[in-house]
mmCIF file of C-alpha atoms and ligand atoms in Angstrom:
data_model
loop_
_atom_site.group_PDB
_atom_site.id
_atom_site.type_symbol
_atom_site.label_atom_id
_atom_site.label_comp_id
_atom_site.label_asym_id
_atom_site.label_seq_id
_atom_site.Cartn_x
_atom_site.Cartn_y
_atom_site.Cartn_z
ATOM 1 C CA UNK A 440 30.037 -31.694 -26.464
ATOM 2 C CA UNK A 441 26.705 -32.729 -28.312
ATOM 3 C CA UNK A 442 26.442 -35.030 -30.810
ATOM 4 C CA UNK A 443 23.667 -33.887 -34.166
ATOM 5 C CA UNK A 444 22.477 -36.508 -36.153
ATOM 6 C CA UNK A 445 19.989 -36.118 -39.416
ATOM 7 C CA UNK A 446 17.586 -39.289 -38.861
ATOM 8 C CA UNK A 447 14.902 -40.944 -41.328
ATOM 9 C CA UNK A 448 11.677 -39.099 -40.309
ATOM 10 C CA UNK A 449 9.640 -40.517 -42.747
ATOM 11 C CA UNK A 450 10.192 -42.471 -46.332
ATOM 12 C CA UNK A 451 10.314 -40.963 -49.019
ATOM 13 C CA UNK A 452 7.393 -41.353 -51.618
ATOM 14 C CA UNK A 453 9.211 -39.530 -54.410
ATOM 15 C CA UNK A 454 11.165 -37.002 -54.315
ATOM 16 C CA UNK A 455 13.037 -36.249 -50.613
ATOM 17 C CA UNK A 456 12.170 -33.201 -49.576
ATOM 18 C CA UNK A 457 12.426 -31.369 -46.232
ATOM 19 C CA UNK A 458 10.118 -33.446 -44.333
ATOM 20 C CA UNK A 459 12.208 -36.632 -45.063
ATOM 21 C CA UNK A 460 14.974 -36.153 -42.214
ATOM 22 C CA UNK A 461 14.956 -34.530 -38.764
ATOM 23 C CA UNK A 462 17.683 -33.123 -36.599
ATOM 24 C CA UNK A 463 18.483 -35.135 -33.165
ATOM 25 C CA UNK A 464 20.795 -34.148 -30.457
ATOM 26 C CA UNK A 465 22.254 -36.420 -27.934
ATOM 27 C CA UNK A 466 25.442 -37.329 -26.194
ATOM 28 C CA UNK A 467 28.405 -38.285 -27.888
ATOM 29 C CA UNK A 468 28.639 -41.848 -27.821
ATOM 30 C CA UNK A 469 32.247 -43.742 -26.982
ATOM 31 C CA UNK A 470 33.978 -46.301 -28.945
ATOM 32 C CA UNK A 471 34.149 -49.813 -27.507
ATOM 33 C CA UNK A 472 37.072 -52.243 -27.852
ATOM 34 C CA UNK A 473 39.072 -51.773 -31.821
ATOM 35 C CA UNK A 474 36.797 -49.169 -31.932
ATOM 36 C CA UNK A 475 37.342 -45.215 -32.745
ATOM 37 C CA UNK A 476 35.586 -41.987 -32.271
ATOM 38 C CA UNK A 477 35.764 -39.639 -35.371
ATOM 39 C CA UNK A 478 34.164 -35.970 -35.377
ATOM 40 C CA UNK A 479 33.162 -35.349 -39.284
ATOM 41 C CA UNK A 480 34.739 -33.071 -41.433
ATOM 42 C CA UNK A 481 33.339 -33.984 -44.495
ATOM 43 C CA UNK A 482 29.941 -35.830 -45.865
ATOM 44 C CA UNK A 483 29.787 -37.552 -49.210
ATOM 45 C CA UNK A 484 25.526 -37.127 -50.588
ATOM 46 C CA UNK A 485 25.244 -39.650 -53.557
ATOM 47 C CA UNK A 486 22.432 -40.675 -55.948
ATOM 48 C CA UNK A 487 22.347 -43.999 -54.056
ATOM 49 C CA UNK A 488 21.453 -42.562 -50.933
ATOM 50 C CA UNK A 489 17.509 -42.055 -52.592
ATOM 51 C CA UNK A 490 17.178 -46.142 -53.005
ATOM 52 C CA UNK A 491 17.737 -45.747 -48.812
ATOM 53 C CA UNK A 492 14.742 -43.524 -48.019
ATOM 54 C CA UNK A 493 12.547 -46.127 -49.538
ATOM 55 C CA UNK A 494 10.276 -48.133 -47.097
ATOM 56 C CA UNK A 495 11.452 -51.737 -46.901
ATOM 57 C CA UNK A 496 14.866 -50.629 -48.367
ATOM 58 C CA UNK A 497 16.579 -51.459 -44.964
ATOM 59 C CA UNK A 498 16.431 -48.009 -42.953
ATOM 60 C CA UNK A 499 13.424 -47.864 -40.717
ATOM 61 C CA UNK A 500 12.368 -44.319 -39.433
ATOM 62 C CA UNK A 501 14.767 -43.218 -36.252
ATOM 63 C CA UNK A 502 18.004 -44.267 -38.001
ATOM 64 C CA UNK A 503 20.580 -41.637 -38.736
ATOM 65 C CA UNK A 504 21.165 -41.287 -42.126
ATOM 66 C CA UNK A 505 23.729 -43.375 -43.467
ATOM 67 C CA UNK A 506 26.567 -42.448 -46.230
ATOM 68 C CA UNK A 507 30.151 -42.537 -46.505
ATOM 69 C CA UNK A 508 32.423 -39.508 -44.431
ATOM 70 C CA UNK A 509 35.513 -38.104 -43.507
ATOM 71 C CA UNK A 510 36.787 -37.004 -40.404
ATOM 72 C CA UNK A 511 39.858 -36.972 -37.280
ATOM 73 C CA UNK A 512 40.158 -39.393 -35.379
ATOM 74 C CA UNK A 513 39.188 -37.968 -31.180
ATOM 75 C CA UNK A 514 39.421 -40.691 -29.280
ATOM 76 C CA UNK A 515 40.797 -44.793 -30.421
ATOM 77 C CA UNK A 516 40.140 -47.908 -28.407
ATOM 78 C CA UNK A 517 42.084 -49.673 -31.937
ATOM 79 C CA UNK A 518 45.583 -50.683 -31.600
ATOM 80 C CA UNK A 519 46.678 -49.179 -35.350
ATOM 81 C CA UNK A 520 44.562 -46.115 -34.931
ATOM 82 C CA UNK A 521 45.840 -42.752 -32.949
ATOM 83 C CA UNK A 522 44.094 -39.815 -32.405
ATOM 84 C CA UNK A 523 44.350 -37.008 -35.211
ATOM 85 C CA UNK A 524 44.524 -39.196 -37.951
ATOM 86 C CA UNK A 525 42.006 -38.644 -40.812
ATOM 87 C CA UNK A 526 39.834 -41.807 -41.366
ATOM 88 C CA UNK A 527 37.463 -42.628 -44.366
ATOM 89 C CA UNK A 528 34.508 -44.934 -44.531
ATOM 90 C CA UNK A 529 31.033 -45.670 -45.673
ATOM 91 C CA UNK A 530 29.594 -45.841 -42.601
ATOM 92 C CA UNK A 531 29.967 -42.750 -41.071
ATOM 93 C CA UNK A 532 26.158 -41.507 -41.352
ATOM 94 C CA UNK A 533 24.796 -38.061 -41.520
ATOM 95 C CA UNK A 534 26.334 -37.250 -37.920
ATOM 96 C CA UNK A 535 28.563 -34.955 -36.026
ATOM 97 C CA UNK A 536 30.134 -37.796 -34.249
ATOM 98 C CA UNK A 537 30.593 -41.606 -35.002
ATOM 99 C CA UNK A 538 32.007 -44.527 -33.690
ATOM 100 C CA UNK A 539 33.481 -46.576 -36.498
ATOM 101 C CA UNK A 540 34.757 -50.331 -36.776
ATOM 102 C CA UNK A 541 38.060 -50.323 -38.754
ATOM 103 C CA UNK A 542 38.195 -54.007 -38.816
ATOM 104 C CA UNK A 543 35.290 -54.478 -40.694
ATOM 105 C CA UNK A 544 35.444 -56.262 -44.155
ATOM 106 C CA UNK A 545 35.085 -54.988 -47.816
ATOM 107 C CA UNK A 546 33.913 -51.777 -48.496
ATOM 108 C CA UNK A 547 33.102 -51.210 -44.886
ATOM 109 C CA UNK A 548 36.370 -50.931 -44.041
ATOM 110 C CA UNK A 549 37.497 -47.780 -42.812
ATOM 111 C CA UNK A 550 40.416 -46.589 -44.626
ATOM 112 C CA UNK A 551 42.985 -44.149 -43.324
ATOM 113 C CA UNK A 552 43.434 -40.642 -45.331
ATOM 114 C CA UNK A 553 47.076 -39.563 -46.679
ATOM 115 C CA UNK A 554 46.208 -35.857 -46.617
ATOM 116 C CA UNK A 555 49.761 -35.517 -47.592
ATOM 117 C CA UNK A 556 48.835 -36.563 -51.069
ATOM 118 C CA UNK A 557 45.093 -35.054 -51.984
ATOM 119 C CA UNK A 558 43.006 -32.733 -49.266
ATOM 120 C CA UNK A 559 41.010 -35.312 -46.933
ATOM 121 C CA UNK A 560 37.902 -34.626 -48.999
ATOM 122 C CA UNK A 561 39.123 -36.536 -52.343
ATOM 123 C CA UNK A 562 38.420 -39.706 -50.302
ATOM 124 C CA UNK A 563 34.919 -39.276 -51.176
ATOM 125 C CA UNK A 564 35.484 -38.303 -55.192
ATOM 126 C CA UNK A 565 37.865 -38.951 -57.180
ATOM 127 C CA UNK A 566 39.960 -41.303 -55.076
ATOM 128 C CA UNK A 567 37.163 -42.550 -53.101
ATOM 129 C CA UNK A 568 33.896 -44.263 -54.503
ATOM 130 C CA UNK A 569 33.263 -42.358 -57.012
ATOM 131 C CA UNK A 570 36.615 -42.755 -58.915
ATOM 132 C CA UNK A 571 36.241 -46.496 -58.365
ATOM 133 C CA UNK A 572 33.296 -46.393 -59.957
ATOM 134 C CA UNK A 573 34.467 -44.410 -63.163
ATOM 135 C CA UNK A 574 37.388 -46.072 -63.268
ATOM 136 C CA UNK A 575 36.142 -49.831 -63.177
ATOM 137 C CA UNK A 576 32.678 -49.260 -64.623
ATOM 138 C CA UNK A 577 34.793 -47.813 -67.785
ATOM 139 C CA UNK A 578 37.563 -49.769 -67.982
ATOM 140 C CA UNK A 579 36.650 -53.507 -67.179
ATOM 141 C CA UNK A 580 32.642 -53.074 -68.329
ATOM 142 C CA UNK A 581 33.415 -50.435 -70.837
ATOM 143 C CA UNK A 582 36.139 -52.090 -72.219
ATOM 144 C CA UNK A 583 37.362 -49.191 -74.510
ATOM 145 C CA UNK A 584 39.388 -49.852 -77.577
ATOM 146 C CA UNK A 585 41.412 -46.643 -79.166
ATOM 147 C CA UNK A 586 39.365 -45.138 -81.830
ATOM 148 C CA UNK A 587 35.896 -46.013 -80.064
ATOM 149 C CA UNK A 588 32.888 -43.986 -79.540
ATOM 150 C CA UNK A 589 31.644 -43.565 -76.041
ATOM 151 C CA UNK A 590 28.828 -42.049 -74.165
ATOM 152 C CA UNK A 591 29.372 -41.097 -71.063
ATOM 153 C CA UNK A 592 25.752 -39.755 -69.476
ATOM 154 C CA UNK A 593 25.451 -37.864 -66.220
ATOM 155 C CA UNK A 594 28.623 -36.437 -67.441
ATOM 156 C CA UNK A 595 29.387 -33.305 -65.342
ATOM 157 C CA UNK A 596 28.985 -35.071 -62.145
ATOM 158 C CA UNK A 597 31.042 -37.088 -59.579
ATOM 159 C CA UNK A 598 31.383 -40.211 -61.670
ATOM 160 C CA UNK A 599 31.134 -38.878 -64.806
ATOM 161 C CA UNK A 600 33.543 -36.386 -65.202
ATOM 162 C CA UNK A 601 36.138 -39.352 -64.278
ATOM 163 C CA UNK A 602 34.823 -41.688 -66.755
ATOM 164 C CA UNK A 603 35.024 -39.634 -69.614
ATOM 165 C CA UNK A 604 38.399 -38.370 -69.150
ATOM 166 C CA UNK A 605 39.579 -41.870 -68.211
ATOM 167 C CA UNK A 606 38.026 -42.699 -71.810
ATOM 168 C CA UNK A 607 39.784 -40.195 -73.028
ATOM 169 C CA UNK A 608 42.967 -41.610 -71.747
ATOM 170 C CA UNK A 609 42.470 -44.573 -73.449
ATOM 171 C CA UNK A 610 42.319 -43.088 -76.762
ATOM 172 C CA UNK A 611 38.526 -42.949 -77.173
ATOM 173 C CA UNK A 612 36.138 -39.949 -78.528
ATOM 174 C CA UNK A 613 34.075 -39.296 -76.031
ATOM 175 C CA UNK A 614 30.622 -38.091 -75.585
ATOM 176 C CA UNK A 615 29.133 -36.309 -72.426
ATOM 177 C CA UNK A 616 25.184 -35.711 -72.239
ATOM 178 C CA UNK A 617 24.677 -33.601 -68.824
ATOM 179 C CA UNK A 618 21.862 -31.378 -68.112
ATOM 180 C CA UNK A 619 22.909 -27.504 -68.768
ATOM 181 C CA UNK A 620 25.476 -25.594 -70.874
ATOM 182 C CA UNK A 621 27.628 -24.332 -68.120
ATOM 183 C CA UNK A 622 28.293 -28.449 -67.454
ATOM 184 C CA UNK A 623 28.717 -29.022 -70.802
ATOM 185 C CA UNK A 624 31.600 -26.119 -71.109
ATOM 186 C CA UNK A 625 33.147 -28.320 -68.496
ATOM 187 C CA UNK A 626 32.984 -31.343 -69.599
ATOM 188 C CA UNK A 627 34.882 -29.776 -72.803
ATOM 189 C CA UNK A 628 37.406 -28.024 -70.890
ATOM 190 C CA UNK A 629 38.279 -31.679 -69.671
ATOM 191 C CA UNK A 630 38.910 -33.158 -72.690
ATOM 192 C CA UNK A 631 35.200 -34.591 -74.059
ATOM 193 C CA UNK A 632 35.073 -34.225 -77.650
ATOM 194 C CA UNK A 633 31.168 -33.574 -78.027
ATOM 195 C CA UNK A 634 28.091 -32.592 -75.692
ATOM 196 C CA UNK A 635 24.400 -32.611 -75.134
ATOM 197 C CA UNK A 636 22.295 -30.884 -73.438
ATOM 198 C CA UNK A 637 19.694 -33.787 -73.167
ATOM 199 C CA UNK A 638 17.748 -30.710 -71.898
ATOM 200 C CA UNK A 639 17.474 -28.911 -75.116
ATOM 201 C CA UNK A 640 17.606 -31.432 -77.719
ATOM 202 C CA UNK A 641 14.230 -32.226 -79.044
ATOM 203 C CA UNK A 642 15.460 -35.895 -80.897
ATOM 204 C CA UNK A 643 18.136 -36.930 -78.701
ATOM 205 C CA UNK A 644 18.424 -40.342 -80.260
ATOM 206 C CA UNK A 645 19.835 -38.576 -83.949
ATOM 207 C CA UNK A 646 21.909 -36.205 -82.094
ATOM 208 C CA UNK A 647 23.975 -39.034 -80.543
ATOM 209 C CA UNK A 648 23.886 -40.578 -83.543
ATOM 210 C CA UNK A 649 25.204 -37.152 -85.412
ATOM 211 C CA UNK A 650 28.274 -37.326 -82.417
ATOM 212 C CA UNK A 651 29.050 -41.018 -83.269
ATOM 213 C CA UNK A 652 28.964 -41.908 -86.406
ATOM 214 C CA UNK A 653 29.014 -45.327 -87.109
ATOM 215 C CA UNK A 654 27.772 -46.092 -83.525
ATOM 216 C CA UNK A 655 28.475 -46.159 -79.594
ATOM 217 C CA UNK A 656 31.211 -48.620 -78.515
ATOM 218 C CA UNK A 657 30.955 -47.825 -75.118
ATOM 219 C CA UNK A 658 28.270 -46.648 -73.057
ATOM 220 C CA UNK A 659 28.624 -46.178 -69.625
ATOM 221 C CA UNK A 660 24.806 -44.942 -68.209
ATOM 222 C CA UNK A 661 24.359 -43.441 -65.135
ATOM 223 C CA UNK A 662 20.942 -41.951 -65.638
ATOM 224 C CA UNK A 663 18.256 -44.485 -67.115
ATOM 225 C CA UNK A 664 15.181 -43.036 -68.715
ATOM 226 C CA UNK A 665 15.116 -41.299 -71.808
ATOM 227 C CA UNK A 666 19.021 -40.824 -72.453
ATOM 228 C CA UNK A 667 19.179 -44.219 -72.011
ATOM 229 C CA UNK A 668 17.198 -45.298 -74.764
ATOM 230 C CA UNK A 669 18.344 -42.488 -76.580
ATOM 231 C CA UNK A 670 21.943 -44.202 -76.953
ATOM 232 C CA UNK A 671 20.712 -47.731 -76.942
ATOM 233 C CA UNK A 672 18.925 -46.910 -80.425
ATOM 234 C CA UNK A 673 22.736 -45.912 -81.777
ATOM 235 C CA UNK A 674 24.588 -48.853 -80.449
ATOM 236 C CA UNK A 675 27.703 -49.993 -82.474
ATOM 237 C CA UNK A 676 28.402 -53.824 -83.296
ATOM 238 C CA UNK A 677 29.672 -55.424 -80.103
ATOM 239 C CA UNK A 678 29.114 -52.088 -78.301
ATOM 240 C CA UNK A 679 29.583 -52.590 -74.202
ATOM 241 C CA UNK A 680 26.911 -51.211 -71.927
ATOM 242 C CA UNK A 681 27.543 -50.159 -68.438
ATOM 243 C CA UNK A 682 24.685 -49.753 -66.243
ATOM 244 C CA UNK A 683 26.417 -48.046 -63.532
ATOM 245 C CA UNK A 684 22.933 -45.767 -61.855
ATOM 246 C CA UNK A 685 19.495 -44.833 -62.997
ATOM 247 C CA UNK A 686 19.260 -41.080 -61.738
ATOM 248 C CA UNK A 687 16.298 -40.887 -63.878
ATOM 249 C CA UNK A 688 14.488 -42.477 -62.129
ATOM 250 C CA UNK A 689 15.558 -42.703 -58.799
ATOM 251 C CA UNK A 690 12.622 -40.780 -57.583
ATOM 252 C CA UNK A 691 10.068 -43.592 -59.280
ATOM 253 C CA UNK A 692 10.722 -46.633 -56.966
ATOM 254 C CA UNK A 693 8.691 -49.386 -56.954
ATOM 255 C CA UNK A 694 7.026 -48.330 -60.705
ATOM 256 C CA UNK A 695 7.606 -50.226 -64.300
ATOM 257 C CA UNK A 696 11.226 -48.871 -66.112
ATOM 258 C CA UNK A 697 8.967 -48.283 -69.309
ATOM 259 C CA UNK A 698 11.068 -47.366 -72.239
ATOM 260 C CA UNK A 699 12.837 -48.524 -75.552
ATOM 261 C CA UNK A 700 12.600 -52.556 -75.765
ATOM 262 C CA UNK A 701 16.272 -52.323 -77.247
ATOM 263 C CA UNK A 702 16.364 -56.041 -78.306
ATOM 264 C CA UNK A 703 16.322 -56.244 -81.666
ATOM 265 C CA UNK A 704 19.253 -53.769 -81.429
ATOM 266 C CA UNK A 705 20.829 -55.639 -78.860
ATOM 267 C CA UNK A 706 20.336 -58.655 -81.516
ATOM 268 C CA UNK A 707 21.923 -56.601 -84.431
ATOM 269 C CA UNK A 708 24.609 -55.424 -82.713
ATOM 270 C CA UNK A 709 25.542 -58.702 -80.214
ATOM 271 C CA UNK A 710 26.013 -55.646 -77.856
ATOM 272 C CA UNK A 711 26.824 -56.560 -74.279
ATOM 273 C CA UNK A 712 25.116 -55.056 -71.382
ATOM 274 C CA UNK A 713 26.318 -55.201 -67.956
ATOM 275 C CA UNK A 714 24.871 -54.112 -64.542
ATOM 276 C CA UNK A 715 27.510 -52.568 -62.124
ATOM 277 C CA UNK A 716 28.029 -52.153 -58.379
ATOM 278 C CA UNK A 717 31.143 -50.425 -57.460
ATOM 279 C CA UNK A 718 31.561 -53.120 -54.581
ATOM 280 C CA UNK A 719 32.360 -55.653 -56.373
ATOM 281 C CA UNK A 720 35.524 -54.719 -57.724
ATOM 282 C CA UNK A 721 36.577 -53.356 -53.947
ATOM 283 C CA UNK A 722 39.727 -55.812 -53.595
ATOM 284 C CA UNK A 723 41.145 -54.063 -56.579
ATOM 285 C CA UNK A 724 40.513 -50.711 -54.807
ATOM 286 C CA UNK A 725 44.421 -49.701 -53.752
ATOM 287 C CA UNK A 726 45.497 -50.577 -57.863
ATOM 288 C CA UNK A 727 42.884 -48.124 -59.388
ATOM 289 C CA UNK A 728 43.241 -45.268 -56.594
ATOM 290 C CA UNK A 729 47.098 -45.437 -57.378
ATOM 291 C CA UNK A 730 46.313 -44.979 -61.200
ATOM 292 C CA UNK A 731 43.750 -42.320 -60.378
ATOM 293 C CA UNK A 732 46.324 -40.858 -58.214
ATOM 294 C CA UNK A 733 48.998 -41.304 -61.111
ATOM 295 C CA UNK A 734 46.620 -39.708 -63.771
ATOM 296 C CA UNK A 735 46.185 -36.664 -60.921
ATOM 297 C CA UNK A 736 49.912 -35.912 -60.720
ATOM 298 C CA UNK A 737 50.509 -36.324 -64.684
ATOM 299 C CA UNK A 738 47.882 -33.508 -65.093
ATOM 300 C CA UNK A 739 45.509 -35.781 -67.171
ATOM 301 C CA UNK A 740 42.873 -36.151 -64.447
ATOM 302 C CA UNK A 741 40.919 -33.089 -63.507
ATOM 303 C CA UNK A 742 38.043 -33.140 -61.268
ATOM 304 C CA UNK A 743 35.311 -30.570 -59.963
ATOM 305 C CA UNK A 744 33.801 -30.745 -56.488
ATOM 306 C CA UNK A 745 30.581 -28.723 -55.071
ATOM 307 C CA UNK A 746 30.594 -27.686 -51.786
ATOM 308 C CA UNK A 747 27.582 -27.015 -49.685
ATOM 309 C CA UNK A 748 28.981 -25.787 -46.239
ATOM 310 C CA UNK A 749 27.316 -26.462 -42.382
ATOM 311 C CA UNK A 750 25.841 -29.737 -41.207
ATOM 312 C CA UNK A 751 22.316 -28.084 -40.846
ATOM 313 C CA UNK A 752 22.489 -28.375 -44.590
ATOM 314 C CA UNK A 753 23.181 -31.770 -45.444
ATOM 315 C CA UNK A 754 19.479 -32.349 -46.989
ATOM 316 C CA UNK A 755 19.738 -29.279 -48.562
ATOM 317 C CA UNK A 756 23.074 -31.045 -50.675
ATOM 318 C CA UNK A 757 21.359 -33.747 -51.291
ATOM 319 C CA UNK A 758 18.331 -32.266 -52.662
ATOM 320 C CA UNK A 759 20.058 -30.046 -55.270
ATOM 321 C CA UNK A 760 22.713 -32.964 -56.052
ATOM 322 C CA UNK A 761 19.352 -35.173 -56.761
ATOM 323 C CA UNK A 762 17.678 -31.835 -58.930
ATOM 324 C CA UNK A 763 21.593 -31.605 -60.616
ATOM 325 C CA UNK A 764 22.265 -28.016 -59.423
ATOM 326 C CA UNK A 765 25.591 -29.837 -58.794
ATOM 327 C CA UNK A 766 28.673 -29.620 -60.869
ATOM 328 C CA UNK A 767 30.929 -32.095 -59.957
ATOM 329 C CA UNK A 768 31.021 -33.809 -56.695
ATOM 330 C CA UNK A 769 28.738 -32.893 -54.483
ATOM 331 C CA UNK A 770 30.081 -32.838 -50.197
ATOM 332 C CA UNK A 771 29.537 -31.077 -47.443
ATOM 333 C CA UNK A 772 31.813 -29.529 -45.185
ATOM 334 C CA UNK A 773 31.108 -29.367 -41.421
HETATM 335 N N1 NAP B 946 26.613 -48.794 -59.414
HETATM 336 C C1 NAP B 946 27.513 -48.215 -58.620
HETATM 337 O O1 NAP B 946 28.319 -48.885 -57.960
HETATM 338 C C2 NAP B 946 27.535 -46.726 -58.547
HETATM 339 C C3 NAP B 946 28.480 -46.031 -57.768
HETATM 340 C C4 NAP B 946 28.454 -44.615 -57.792
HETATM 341 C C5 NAP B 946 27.499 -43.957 -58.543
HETATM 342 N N2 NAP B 946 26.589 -44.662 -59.253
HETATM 343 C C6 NAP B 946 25.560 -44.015 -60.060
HETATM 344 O O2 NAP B 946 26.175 -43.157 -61.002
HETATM 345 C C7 NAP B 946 25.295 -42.088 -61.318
HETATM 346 C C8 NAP B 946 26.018 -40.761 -61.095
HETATM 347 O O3 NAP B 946 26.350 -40.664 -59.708
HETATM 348 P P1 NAP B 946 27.207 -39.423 -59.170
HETATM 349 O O4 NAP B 946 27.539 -39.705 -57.757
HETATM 350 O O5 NAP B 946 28.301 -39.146 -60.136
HETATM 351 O O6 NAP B 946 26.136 -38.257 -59.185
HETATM 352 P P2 NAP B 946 26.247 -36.850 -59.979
HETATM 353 O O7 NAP B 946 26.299 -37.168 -61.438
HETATM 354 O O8 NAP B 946 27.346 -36.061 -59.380
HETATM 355 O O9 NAP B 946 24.879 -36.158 -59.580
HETATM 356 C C9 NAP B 946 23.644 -36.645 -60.038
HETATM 357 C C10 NAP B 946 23.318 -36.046 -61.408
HETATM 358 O O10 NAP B 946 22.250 -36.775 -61.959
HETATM 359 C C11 NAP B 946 21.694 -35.980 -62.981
HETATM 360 N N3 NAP B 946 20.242 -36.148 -63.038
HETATM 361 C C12 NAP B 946 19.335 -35.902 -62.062
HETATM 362 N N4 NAP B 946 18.087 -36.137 -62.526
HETATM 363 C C13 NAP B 946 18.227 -36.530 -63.820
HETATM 364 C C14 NAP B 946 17.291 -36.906 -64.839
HETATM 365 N N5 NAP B 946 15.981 -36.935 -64.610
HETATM 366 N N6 NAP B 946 17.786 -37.258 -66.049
HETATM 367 C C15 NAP B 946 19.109 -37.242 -66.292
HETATM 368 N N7 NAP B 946 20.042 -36.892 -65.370
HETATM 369 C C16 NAP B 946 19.588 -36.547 -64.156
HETATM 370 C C17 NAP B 946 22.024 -34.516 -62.657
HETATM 371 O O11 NAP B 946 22.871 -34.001 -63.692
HETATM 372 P P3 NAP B 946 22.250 -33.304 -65.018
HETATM 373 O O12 NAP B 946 22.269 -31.833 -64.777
HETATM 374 O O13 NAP B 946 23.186 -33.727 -66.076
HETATM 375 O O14 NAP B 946 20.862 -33.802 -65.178
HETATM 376 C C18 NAP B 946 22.805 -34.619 -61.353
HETATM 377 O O15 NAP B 946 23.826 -33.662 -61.276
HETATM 378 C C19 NAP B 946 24.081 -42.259 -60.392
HETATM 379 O O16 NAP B 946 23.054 -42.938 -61.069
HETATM 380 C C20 NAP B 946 24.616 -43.138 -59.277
HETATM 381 O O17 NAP B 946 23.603 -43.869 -58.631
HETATM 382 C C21 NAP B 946 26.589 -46.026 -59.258
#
């Protein structure tokens, strides 16, 4: 029994490509005292991950990749943890094998799977990270009112799709800009009540303002850059702004965020605009994954995931998630 691990080869200047990670073998290591040993079934690849690869971001060539996993439990040295139960966390790491520390606090805590409710995988989508993001960014940012305009951007993808139906839910008309028709014609089959193709509109800013007349109440921005500014020219009076990611940019670190000064808007309008990290609203984690769950069973949640099979190609998911071949939640089965 080998262990394979994807390490940092070298950081990542702007886009990751294939010279950013290398495969390691080595021995599988063993857990130590309220330890376990889980063998991967699942990998979660997430915009977030990019921020790692910079240099002085915290992972120094050598170190395996980290991001959130699934996988069985093979051998326990933890008094509540048996071997063959499914266990979730954040830590897991691009590898075959890891030794995880339930006990730890927050979000990296590893959290037993009920596969008896969802298949293991949901633990990293819609009742894992991602639908605490969607469903906090929306709800206690967002704030949305019944009859409100939102914008959800980055609309077809792990977060997205969740945030606009969850908009939906709360009576809004809702507004998806994603990246290519076949996205779009989800995001309608879901519920959204207008799309853009951000790709093909040549005047983005009147063509949100054409879907929301009178203004965006809500928008919840997960892509920076030019959609951004695009929606912050249309804001509403006392619209809420969620700044949940910057996808747009991901691949610029370390240069200026030139755009739209939106300040006279923000003026106008009194608009609100709030940055978000998922991790903050972690102690509230069980209530939203049981409303998630709720929504599920009631047949008003609906979720897409994109599966990229074989631990070889765990860059290769990341890549196209980062390019947005992906529609819906991008993972990786081992
Ligand atoms: N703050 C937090 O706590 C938190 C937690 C989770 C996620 N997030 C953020 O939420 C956003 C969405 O994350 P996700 O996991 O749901 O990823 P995702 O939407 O499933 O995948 C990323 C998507 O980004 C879009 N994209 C890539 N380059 C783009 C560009 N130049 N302009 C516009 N869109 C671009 C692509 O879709 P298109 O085809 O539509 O371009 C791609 O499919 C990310 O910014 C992420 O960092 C934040």
């Amino acid at each position: 029994m080998k262990n394979c691990q994807w390490v940092l080869a070298s950081h990542a200047q702007d886009e990751a490509n294939e010279t950013t990670w290398r495969l390691v073998e080595g021995e599988v290591p063993h857990p130590g005292g309220r330890q376990i040993l889980v063998r991967t079934q699942w990998l979660s690849v997430d915009p977030y991950m990019r921020g790692k690869l910079n240099a002085g971001a915290g992972m120094q060539v050598g170190d395996v990749m980290q991001g959130g996993g699934v996988g069985e439990v093979v051998e326990s040295q933890h008094p509540d943890w048996k071997v063959g139960e499914i266990a979730e966390g954040l830590d897991v790491g691009w590898q075959k094998y890891a030794v995880l520390t339930p006990d730890r606090p927050g979000a990296s805590k590893v959290n037993k799977v009920d596969t008896g409710a969802a298949p293991p995988q949901a633990a990293l989508s819609w009742l894992g990270m991602p639908g605490l993001t969607a469903y906090f960014g929306m709800l206690d940012v967002g704030r949305p009112r019944p009859g409100d305009k939102v914008v959800v951007s980055a609309a077809a993808g792990a977060v997205g799709q969740l945030a606009g139906q969850i908009a939906k839910l709360a009576g809004c008309r809702v507004v998806g800009i994603a990246g290519s028709d076949q996205k779009l014609d989800w995001c309608k089959a879901i519920g959204f009540d207008e799309t853009i193709n951000y790709k093909k509109t040549p005047d983005l800013a009147a063509e949100v303002g054409r879907c929301c007349p009178g203004g965006v109440n809500v928008f919840f921005d997960g892509t920076g850059g030019v959609i951004h500014d695009a929606v912050m020219k249309n804001l509403a009076m006392a619209a809420r702004v969620a700044i949940v990611g910057r996808v747009a940019v991901a691949n610029k670190a370390g240069g200026d965020d030139i755009g739209l000064r939106a300040s006279s808007r923000l003026i106008a309008t009194r608009a609100v605009v709030q940055g978000f990290v998922v991790y903050d609203w972690w102690h509230r984690r069980e209530e939203a994954l049981q409303r998630l769950a709720n929504w599920s069973m009631a047949g008003s949640l609906k979720f897409r995931e994109d599966i990229v099979n074989g631990f070889e190609n765990v860059p290769h998911a990341f890549m196209r998630m980062m390019r947005g071949d992906n529609l819906g939640k991008q993972l990786v089965r081992l």
